[in-house]
GROMACS .gro file of C-alpha atoms in nm:
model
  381
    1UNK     CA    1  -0.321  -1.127  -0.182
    2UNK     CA    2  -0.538  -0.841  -0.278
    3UNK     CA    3  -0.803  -1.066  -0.421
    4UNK     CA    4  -0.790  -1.304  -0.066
    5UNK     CA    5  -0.727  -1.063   0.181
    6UNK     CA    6  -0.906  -0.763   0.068
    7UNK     CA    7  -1.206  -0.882  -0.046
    8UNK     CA    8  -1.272  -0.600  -0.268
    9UNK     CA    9  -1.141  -0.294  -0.058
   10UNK     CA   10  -1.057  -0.106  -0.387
   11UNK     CA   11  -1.361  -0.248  -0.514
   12UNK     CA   12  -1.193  -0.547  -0.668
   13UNK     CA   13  -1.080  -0.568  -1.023
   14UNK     CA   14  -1.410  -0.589  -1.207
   15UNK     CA   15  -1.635  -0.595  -0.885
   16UNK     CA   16  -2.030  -0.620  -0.902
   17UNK     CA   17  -2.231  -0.356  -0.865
   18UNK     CA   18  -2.458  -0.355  -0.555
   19UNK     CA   19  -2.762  -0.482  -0.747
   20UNK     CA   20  -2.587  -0.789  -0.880
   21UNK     CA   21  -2.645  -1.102  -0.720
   22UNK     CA   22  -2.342  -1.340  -0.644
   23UNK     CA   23  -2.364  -1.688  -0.719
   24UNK     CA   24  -2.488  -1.910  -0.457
   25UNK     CA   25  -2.417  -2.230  -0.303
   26UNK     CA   26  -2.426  -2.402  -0.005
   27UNK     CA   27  -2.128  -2.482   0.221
   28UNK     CA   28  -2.077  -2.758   0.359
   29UNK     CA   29  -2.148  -2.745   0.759
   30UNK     CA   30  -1.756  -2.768   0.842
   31UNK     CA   31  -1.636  -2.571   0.587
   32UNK     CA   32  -1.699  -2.214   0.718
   33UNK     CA   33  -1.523  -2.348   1.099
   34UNK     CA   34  -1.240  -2.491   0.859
   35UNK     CA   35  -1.141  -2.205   0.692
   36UNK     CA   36  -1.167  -2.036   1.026
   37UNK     CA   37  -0.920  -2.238   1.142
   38UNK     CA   38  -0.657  -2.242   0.853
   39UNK     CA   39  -0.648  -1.907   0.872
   40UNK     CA   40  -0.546  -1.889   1.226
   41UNK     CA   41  -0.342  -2.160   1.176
   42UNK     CA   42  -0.145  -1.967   0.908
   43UNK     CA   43  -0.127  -1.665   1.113
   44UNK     CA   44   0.041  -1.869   1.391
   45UNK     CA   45   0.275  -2.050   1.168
   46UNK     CA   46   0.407  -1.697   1.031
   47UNK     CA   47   0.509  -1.628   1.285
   48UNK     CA   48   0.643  -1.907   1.441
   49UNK     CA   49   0.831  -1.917   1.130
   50UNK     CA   50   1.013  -1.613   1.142
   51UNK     CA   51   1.061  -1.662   1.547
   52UNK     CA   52   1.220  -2.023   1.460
   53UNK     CA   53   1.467  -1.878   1.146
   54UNK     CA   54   1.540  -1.518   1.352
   55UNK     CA   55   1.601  -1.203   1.230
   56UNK     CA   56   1.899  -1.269   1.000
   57UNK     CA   57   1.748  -1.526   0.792
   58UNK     CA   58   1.455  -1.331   0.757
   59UNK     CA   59   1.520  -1.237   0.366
   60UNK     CA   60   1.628  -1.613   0.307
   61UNK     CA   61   1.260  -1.732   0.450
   62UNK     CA   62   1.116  -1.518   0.270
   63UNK     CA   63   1.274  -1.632  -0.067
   64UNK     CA   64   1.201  -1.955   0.033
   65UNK     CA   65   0.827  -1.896   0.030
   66UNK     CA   66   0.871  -1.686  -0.281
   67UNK     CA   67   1.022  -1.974  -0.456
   68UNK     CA   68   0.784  -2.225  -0.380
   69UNK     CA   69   0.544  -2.038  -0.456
   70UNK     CA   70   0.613  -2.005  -0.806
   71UNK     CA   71   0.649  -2.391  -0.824
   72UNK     CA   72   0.249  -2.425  -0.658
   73UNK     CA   73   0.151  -2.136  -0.936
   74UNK     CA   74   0.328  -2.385  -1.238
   75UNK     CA   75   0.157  -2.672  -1.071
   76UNK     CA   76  -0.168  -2.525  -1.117
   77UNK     CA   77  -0.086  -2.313  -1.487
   78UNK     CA   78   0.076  -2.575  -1.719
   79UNK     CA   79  -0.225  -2.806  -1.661
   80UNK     CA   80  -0.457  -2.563  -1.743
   81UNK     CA   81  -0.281  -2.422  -2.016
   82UNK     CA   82  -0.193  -2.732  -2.201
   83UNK     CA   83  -0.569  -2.933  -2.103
   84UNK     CA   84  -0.789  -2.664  -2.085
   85UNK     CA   85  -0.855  -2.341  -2.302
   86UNK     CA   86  -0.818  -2.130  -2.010
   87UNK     CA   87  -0.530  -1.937  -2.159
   88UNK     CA   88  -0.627  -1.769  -2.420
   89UNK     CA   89  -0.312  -1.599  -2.714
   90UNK     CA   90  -0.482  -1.285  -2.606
   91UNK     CA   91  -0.321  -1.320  -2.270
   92UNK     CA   92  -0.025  -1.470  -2.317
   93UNK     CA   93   0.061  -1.171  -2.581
   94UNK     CA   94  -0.069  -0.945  -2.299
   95UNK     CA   95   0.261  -0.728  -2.191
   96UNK     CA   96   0.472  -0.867  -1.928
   97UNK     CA   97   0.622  -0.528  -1.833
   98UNK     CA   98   0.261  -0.522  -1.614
   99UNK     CA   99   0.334  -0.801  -1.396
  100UNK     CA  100   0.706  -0.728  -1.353
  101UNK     CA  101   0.563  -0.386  -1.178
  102UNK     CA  102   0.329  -0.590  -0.976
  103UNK     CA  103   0.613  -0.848  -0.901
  104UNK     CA  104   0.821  -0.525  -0.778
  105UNK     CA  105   0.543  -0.379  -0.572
  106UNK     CA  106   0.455  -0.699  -0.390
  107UNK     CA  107   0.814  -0.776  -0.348
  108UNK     CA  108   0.876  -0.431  -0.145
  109UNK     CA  109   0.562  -0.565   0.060
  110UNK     CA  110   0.669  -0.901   0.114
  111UNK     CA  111   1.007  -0.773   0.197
  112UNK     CA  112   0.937  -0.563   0.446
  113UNK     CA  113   0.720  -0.779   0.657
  114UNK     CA  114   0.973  -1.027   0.682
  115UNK     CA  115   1.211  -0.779   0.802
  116UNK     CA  116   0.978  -0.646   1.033
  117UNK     CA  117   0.793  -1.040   1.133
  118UNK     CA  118   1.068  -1.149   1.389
  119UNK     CA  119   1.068  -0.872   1.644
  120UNK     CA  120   0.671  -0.788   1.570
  121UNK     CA  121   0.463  -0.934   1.885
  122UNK     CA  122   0.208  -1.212   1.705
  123UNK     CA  123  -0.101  -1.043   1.890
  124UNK     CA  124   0.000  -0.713   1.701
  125UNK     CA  125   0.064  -0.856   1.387
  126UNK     CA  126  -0.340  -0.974   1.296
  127UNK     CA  127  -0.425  -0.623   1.421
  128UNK     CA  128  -0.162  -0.435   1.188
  129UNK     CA  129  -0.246  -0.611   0.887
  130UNK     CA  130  -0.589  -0.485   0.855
  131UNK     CA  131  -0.404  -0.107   0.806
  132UNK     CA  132  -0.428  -0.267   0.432
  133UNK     CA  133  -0.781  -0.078   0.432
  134UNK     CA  134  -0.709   0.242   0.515
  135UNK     CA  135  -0.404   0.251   0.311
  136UNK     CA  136  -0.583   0.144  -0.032
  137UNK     CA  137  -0.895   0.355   0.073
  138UNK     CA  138  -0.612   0.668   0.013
  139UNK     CA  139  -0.459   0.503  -0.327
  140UNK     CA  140  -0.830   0.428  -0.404
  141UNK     CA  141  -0.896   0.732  -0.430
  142UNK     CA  142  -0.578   0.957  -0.548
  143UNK     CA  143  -0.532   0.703  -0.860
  144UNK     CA  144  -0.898   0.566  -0.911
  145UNK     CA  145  -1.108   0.845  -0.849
  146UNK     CA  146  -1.309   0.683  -0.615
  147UNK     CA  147  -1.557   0.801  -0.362
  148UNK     CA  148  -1.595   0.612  -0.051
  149UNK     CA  149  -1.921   0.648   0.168
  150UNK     CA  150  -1.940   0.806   0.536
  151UNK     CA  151  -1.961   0.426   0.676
  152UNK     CA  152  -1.683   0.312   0.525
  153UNK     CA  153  -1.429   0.623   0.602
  154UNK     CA  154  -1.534   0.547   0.994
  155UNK     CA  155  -1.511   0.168   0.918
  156UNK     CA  156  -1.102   0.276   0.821
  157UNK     CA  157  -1.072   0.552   1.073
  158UNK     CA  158  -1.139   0.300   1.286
  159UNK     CA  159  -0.859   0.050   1.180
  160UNK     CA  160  -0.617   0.301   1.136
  161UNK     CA  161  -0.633   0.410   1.502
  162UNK     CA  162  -0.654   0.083   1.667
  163UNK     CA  163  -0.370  -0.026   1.465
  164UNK     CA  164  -0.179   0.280   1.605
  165UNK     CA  165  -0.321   0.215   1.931
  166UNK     CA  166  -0.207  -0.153   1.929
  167UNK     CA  167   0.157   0.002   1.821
  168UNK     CA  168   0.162   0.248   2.106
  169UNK     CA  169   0.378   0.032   2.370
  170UNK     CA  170   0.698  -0.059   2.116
  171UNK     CA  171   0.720   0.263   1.970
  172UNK     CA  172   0.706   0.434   2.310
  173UNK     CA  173   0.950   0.244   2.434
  174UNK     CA  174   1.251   0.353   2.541
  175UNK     CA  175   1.459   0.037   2.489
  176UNK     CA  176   1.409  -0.279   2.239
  177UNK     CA  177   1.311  -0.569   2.431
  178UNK     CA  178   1.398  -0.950   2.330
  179UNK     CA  179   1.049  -1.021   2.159
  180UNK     CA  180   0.941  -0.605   2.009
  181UNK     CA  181   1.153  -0.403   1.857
  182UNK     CA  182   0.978  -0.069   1.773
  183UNK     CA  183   1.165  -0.060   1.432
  184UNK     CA  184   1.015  -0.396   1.327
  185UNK     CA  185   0.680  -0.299   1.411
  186UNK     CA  186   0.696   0.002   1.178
  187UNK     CA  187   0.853  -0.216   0.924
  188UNK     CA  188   0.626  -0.507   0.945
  189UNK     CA  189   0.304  -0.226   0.954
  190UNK     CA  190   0.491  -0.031   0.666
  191UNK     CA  191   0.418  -0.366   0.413
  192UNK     CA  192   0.063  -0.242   0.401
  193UNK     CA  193   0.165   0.072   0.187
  194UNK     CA  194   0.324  -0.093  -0.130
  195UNK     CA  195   0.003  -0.409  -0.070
  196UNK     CA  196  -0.208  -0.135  -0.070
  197UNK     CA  197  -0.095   0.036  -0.379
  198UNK     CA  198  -0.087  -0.308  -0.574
  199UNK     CA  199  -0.410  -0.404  -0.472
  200UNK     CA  200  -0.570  -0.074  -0.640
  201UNK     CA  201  -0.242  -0.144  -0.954
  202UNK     CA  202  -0.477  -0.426  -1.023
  203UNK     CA  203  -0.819  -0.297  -1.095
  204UNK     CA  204  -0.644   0.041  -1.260
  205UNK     CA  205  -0.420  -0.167  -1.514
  206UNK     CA  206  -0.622  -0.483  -1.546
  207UNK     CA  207  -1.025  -0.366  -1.531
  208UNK     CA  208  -1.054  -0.353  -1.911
  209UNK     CA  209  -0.820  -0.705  -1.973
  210UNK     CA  210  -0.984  -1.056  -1.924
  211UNK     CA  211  -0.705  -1.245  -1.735
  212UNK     CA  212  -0.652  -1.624  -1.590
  213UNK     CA  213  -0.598  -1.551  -1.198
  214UNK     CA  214  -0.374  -1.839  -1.210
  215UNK     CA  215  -0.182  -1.701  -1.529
  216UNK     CA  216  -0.124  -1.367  -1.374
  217UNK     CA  217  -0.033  -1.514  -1.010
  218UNK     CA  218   0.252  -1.711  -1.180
  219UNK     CA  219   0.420  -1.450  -1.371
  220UNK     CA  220   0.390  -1.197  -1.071
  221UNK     CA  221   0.538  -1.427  -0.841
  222UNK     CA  222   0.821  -1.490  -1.122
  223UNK     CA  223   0.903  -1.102  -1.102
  224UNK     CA  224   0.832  -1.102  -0.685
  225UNK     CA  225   1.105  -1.356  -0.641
  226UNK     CA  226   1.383  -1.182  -0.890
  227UNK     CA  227   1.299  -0.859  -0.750
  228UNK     CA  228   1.349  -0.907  -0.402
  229UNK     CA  229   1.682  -0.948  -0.448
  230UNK     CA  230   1.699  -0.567  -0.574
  231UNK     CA  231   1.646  -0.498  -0.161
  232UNK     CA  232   1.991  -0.707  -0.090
  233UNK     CA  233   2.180  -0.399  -0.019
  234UNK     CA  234   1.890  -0.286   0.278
  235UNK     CA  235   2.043  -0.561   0.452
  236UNK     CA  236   2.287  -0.329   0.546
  237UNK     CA  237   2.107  -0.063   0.679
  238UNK     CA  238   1.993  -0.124   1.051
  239UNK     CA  239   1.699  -0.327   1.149
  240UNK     CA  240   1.702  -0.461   0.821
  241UNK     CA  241   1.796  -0.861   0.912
  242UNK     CA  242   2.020  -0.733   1.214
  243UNK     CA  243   2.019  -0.486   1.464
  244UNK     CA  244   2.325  -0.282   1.355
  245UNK     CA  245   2.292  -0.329   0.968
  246UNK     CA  246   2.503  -0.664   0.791
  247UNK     CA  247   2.785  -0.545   0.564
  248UNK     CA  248   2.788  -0.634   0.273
  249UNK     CA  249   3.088  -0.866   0.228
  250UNK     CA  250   2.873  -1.061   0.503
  251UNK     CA  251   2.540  -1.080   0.359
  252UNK     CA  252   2.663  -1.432   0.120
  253UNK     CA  253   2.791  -1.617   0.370
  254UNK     CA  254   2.478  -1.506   0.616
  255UNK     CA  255   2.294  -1.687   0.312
  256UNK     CA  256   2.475  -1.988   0.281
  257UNK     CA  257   2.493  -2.015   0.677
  258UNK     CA  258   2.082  -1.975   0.666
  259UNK     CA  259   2.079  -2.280   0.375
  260UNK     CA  260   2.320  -2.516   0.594
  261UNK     CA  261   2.045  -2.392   0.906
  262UNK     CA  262   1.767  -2.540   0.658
  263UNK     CA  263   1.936  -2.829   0.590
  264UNK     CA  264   1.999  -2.876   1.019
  265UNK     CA  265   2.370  -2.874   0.864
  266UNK     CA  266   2.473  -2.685   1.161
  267UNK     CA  267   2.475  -2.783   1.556
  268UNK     CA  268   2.287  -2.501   1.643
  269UNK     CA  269   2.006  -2.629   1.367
  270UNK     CA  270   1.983  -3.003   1.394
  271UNK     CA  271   1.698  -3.164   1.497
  272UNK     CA  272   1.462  -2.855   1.478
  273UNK     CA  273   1.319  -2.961   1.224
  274UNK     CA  274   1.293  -2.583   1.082
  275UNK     CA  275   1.231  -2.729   0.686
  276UNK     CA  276   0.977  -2.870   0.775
  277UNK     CA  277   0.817  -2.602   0.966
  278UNK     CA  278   0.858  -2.427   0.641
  279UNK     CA  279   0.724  -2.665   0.439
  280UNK     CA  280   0.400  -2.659   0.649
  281UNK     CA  281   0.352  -2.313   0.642
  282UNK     CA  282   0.363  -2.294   0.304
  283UNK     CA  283   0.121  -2.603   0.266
  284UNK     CA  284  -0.155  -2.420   0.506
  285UNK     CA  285  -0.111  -2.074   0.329
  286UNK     CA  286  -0.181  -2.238  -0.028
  287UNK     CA  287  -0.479  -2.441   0.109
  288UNK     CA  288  -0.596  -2.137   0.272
  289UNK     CA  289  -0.617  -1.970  -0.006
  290UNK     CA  290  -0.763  -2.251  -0.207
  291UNK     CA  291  -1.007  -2.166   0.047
  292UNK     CA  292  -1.091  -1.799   0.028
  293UNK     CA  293  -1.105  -1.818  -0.375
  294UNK     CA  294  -1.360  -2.140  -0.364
  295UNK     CA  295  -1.562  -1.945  -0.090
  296UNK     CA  296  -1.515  -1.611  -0.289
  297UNK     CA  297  -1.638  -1.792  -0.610
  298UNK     CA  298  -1.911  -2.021  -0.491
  299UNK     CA  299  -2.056  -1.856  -0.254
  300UNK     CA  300  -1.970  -1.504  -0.188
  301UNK     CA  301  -1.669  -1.245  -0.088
  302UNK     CA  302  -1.887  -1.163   0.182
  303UNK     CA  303  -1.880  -1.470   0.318
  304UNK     CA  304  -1.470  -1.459   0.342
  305UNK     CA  305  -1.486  -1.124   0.478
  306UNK     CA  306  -1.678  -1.289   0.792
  307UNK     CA  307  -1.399  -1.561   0.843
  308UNK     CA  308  -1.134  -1.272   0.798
  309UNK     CA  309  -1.333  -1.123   1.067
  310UNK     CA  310  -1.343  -1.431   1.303
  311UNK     CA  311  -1.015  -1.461   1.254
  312UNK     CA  312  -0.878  -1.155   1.386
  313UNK     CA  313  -0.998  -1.145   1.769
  314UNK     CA  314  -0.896  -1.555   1.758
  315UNK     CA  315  -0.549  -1.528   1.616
  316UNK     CA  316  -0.486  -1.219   1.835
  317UNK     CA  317  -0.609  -1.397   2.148
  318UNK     CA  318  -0.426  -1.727   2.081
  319UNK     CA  319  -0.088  -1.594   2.132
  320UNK     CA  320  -0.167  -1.489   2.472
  321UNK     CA  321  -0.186  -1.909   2.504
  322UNK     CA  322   0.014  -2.238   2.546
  323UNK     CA  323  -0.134  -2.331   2.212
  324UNK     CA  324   0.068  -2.123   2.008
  325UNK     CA  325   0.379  -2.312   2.183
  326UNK     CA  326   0.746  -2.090   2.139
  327UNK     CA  327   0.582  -1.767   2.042
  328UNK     CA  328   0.356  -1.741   2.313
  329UNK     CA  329   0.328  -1.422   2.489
  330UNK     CA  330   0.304  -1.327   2.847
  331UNK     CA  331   0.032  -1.094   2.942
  332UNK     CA  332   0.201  -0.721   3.102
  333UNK     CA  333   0.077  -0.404   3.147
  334UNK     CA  334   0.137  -0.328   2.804
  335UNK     CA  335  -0.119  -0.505   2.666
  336UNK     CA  336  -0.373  -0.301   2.770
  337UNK     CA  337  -0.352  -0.139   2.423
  338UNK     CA  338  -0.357  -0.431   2.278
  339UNK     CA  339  -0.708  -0.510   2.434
  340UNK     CA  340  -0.810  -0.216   2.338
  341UNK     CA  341  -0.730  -0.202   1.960
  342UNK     CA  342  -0.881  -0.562   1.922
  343UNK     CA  343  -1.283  -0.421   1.939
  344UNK     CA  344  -1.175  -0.120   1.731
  345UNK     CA  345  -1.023  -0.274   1.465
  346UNK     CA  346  -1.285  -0.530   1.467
  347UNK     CA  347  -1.562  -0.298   1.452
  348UNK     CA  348  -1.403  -0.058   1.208
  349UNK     CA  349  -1.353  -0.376   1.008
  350UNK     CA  350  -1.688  -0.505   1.013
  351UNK     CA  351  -1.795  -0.138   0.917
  352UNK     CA  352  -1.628  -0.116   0.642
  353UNK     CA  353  -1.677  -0.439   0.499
  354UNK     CA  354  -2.097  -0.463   0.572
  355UNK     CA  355  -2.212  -0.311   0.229
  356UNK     CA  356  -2.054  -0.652   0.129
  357UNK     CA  357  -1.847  -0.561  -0.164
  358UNK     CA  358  -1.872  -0.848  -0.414
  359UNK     CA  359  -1.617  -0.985  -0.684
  360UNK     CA  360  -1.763  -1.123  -0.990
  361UNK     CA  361  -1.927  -1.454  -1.110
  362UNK     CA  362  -1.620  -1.523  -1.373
  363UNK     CA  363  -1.299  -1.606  -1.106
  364UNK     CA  364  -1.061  -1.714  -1.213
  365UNK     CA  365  -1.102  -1.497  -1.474
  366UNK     CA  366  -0.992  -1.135  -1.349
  367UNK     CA  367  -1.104  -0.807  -1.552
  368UNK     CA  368  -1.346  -0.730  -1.838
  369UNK     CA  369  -1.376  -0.930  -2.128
  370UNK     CA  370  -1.415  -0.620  -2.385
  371UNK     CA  371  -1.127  -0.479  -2.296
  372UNK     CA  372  -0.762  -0.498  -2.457
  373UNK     CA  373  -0.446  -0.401  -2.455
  374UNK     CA  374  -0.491  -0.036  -2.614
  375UNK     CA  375  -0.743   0.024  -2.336
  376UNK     CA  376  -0.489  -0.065  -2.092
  377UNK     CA  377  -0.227   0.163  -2.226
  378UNK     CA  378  -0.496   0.461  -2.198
  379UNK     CA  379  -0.591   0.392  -1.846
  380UNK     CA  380  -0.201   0.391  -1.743
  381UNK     CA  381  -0.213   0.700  -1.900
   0.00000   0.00000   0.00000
């Protein structure tokens, strides 16, 4: 995710310096508009998603996409591995104790958007996911020493405080209302942190190691999926899948009610077809990023940062129409702030983003190829 949705906000594991010169190709005509357009479309299927499952199968969905997940990375590894000399000894000897902490951290991030992705309004949720920046621009620079420019500190300012402003009307609110809850826009804004902290995890522990992409996605979503069951007992605490908290005797047979719901098992379930609705969320969000990494790699990271940019005002906007369907929202008062966080998060982004931070040539290849494991151990120290 760090690599995709990013772009190089910690300055990407192994990123060019501003002299280099990315590799360049030309798109095809409709494949800038099509990536445009997955990416909205995944937006909207999130959360029509968690809208269709509710709040109590939240951690169940999100297992769900965990798990499949790790089948699309196998799909992609084993062929490489065994017809291609992509995988070097070198990495598979590299310690797995690294991508279990990644697994962990992404887990806590996945985790608490899902908790927070029912009850989080669909315009906010575009808006509140750019907070990544700010948040690894202060990891960035606590655990990487780094030293951002005057542009790109306004760029985040900026973010930061229309992603507050966009957050204004739930958590001023005096009472939870049937689509925002206050508490799950907090939640679902919260993810950012632990993203954030992986994203910079990455370049710290992996800059000096020459790593498949694909190799280290698998194993990290291998630890993401075991781990998130370490945040079982949060269930309980309120907000977390339920208003009031689930206890705990309840949470297995909340699980096997949620697999008889995916299976339209139950009356309240059949014929909604919710598996499917799964299964095609999952489908868009692998070609998307099948996408962003082809883009990223042939052309330029630039280039993705522009769709990312696109996307935001048009995934925002959409929800405010019939074409989103069941999560469409109806314009109030409130959304004044909404309005108004749109343009500063969009210019903040764009800000931030125009020195056009590059990642290198050599994806799917993450990190340096002089580096080892020794070097590793040094820089965790």
């Amino acid at each position: 995710r760090c690599l995709t949705a990013a772009n190089g906000t910690a300055n990407g594991a192994g990123a060019m310096s501003e002299t280099e010169e990315p590799k360049q190709e030309s798109l095809p005509f409709l494949l800038l508009p099509a990536i445009i357009l997955v990416s909205v479309i995944n937006t909207i299927l999130y959360k029509e998603v968690f809208a269709a499952f509710g709040h109590r199968d939240a951690f169940l969905v999100n297992q769900a996409v965990n798990f499949f997940y790790i089948l699309y990375g196998a799909a992609i590894l084993i062929p490489r591995a065994v017809f291609t000399d992509a995988i070097t000894p070198e990495m598979t000897a590299f310690p797995k104790r690294r991508f279990m902490i990644l697994g962990l951290i992404d887990a806590a991030a996945t985790f608490l958007s899902s908790m927070g992705a029912t009850f989080t309004p669909g315009s906010l949720q575009p808006l509140l996911n750019q907070t990544l920046v700010p948040w690894t621009i202060v990891f960035a620079a606590i655990f990487l020493s780094k030293v951002y420019s005057r542009q790109e500190l306004c760029g985040a300012g900026l973010i930061a405080l229309g992603g507050a402003v966009a957050a204004i009307p739930p958590l001023l609110s005096s009472e939870s209302y049937e689509s925002c809850r206050w508490y799950s826009v907090l939640l679902f804004a919260a993810a950012n942190v632990p993203l954030a902290y992986s994203c910079c995890y990455v370049q710290r522990i992996f800059e000096a190691v020459e790593l498949d992409l694909w190799y280290l996605a698998f194993w990290v979503s291998i630890f993401q999926f075991l781990g998130t069951f370490l945040f079982v007992p949060a269930l309980m605490l309120p907000g977390f899948g339920s208003h009031d908290g689930t206890p705990l005797n309840q949470i297995p047979t909340d699980f096997q009610e949620g697999l008889a719901c995916l299976a339209e098992q139950t009356e309240s379930c059949a014929h909604r077809h919710l598996a499917v609705l799964l299964a095609l969320y999952i489908a868009v969000g692998v070609f998307k990023n099948f996408l962003y990494l082809y883009v990223t790699k042939k052309v330029s990271a630039v280039t993705s940062v522009l769709t990312a940019a696109v996307n935001i005002p048009c995934s925002t906007l959409l929800f405010f129409t019939p074409l989103v369907g069941p999560v469409q929202e109806l314009m109030s008062e409130y959304d004044i702030f909404t309005m108004l966080a749109l343009p500063t998060v969009l210019v903040g982004f764009v800000l931030y983003h125009r020195r056009g931070a590059l990642l290198p040539e050599n994806l799917p290849l993450l990190g340096r190829p002089q580096g080892d494991v020794e070097a590793v151990d040094q820089a965790e120290k």
